[in-house]
mmCIF file of C-alpha atoms in Angstrom:
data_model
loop_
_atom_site.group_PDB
_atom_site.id
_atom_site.type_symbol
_atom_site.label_atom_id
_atom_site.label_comp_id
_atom_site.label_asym_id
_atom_site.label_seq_id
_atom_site.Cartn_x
_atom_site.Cartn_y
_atom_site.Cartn_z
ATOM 1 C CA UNK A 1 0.000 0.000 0.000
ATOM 2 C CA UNK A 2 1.347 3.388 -0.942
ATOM 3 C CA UNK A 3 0.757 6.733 -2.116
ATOM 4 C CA UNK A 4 2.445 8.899 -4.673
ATOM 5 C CA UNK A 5 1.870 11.716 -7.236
ATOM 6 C CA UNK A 6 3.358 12.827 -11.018
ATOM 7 C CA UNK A 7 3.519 15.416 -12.863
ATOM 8 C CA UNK A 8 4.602 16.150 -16.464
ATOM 9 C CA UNK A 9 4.824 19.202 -18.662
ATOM 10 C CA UNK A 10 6.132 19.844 -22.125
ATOM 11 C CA UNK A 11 6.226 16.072 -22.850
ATOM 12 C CA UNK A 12 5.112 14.534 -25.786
ATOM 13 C CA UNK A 13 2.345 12.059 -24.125
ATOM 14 C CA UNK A 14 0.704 10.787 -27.035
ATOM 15 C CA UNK A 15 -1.552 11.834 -30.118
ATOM 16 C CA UNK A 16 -4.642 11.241 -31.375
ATOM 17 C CA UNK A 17 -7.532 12.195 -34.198
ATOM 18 C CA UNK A 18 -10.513 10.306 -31.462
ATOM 19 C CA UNK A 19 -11.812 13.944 -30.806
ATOM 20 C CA UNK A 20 -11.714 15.262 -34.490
ATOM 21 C CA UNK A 21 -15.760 15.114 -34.145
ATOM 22 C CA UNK A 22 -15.856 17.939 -31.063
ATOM 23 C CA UNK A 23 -14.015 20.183 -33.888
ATOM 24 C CA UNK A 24 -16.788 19.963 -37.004
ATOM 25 C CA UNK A 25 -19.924 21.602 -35.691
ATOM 26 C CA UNK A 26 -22.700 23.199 -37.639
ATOM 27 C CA UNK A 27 -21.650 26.470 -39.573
ATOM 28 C CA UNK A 28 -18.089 26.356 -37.217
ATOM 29 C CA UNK A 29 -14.673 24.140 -37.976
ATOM 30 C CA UNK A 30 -12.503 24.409 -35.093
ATOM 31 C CA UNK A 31 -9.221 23.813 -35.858
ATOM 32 C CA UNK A 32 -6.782 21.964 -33.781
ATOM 33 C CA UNK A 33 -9.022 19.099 -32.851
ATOM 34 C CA UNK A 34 -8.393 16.787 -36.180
ATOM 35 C CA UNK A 35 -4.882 15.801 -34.087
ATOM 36 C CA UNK A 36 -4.909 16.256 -30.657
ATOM 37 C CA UNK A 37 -1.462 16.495 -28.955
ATOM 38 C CA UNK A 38 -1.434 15.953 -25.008
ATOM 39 C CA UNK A 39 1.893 17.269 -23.769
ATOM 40 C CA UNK A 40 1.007 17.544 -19.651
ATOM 41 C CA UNK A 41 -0.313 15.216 -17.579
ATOM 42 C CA UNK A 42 -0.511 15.245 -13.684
ATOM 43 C CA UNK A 43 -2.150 13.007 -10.743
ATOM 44 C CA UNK A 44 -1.838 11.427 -7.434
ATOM 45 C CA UNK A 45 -2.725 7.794 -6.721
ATOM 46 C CA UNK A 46 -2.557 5.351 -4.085
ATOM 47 C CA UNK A 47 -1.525 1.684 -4.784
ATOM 48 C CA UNK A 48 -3.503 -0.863 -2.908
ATOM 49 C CA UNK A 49 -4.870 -4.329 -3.408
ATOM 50 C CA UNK A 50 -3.025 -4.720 -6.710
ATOM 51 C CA UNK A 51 -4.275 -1.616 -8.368
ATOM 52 C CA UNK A 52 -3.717 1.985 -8.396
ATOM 53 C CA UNK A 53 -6.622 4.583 -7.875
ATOM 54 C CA UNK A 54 -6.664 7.925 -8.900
ATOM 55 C CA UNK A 55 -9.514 10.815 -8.511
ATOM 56 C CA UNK A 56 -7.526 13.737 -10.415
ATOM 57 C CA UNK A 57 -5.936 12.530 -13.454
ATOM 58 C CA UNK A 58 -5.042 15.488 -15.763
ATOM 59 C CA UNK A 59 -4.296 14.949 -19.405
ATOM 60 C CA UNK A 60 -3.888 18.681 -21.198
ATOM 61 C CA UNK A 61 -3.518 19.623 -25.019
ATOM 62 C CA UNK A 62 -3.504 22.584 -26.092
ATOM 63 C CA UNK A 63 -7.277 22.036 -27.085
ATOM 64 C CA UNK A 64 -8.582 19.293 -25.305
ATOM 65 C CA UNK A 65 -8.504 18.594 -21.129
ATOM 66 C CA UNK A 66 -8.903 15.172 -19.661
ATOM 67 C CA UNK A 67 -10.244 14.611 -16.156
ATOM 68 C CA UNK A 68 -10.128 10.907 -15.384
ATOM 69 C CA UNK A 69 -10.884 9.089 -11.747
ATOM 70 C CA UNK A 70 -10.852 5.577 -11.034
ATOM 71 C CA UNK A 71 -8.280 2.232 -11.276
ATOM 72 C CA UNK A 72 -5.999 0.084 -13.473
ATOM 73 C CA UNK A 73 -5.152 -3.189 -12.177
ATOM 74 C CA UNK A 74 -1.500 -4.620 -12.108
ATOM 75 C CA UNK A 75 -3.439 -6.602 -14.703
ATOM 76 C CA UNK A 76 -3.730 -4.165 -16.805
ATOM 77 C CA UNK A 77 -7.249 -3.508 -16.667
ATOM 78 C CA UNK A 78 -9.124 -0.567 -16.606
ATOM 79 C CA UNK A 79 -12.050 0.915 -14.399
ATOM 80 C CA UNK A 80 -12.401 4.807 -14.862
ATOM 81 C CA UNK A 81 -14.630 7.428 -15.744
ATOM 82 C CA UNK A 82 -13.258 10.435 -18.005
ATOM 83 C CA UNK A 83 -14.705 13.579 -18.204
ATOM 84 C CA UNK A 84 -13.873 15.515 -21.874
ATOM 85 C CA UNK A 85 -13.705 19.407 -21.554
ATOM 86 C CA UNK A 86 -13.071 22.265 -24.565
ATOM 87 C CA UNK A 87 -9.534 24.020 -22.984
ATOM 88 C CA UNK A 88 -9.858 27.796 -22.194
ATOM 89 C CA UNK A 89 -7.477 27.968 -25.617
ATOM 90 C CA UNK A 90 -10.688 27.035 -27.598
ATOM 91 C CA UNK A 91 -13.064 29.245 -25.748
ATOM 92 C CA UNK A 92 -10.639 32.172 -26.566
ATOM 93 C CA UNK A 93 -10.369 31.852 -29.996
ATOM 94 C CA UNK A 94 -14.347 31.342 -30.262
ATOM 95 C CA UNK A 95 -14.564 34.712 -28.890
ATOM 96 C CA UNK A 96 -11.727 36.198 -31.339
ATOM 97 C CA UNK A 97 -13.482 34.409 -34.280
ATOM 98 C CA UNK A 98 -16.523 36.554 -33.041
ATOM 99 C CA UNK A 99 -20.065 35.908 -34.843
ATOM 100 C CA UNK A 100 -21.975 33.412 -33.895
ATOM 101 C CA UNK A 101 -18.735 30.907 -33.096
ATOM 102 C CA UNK A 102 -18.767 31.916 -29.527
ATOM 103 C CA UNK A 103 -22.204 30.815 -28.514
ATOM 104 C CA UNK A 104 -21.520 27.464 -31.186
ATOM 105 C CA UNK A 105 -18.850 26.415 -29.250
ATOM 106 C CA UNK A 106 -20.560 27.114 -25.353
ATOM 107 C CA UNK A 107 -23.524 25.123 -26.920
ATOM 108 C CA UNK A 108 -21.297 22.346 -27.540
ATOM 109 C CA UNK A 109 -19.054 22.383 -24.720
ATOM 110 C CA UNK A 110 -22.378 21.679 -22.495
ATOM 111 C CA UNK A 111 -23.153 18.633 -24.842
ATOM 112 C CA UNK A 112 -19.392 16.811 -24.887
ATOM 113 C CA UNK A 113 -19.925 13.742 -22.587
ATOM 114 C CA UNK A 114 -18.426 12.005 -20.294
ATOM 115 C CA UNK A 115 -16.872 8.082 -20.693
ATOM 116 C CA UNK A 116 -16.219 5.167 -18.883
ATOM 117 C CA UNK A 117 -13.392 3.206 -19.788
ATOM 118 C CA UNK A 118 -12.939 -0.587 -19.482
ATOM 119 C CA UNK A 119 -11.116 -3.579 -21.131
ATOM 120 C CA UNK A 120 -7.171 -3.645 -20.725
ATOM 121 C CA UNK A 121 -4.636 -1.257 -21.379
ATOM 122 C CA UNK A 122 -4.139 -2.912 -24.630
ATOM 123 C CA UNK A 123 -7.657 -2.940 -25.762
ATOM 124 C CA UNK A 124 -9.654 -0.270 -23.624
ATOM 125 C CA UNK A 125 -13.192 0.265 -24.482
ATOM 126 C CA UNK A 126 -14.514 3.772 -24.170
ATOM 127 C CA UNK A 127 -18.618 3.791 -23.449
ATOM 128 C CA UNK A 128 -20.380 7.097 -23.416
ATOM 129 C CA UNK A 129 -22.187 7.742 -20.136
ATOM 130 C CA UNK A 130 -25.464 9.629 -20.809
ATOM 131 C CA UNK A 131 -23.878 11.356 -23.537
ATOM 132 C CA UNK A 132 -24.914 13.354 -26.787
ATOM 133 C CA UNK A 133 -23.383 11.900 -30.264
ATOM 134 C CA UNK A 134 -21.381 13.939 -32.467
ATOM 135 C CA UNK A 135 -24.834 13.712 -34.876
ATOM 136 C CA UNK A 136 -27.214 14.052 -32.002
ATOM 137 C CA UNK A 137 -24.886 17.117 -31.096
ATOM 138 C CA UNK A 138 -25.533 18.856 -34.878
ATOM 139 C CA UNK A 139 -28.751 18.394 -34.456
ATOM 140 C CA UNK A 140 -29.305 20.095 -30.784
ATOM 141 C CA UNK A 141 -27.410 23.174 -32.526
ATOM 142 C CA UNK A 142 -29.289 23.166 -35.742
ATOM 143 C CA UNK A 143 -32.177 22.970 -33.266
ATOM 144 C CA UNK A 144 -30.602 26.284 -31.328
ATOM 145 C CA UNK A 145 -29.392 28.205 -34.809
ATOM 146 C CA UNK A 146 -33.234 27.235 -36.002
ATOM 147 C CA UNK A 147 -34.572 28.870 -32.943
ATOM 148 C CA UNK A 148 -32.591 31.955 -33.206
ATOM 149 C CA UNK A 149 -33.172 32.302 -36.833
ATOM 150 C CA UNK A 150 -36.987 32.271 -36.425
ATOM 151 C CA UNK A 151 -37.186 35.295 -34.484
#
């Protein structure tokens, strides 16, 4: 049984295209979300019964934020939640883009879900949790845009 924490910045964590569809919403491209870049991570943890448990795992792009809570095994398998959240990076340039891209991008930020992950390190399995699908998404802000447009 044990405790620690960790902490990286300006590393080169891994990459990925999985949140390309939180970039492509109605009327609005966002760009930097096509590859996604995580270069900071940071946590505590304890170690106990042959896993280690987290509550405030932090994985930061320069787009995208990670909260994840929960356990991997020594086995390598994997029992966590993940929250998904816009960074402040992407609400800033919403604002400079002006318009309507600013309220495009709060509309969606309110809709991005949150996931639990299981299966192995090798093989993890990501399953929304009450979520709203990149198409559902569209169509809640079509539904907004349609709203605003009939007035």
């Amino acid at each position: 049984k044990g405790t620690g924490s960790i902490s990286i910045k300006d590393g080169f964590l891994w990459e990925t295209a999985q949140f390309k569809a939180m970039g492509n919403l109605p009327l609005v491209k966002m760009e930097g979300l096509d590859w996604v870049t995580f270069r900071e991570m940071a946590a505590t943890y304890t170690v106990e019964n042959k896993k280690i448990h987290t509550r405030d795992l932090a994985l930061t792009s320069d787009t995208v934020h990670l909260g994840l809570r929960g356990s991997v095994s020594f086995t390598q398998e994997l029992d966590m939640l993940m929250d998904i959240e816009y960074t402040n990076a992407v609400f800033l340039g919403a604002e400079d883009a002006g318009g309507i891209v600013p309220l495009m991008v709060n509309q969606a930020a309110g809709l991005i879900s949150q996931y639990k992950i299981s299966g192995t390190m090798q093989k993890p399995r990501y399953d929304k949790m009450g979520a709203v699908t990149p198409d559902g998404l569209g169509k809640k802000i079509g539904g907004l845009l349609r709203g605003l447009t009939a007035q």
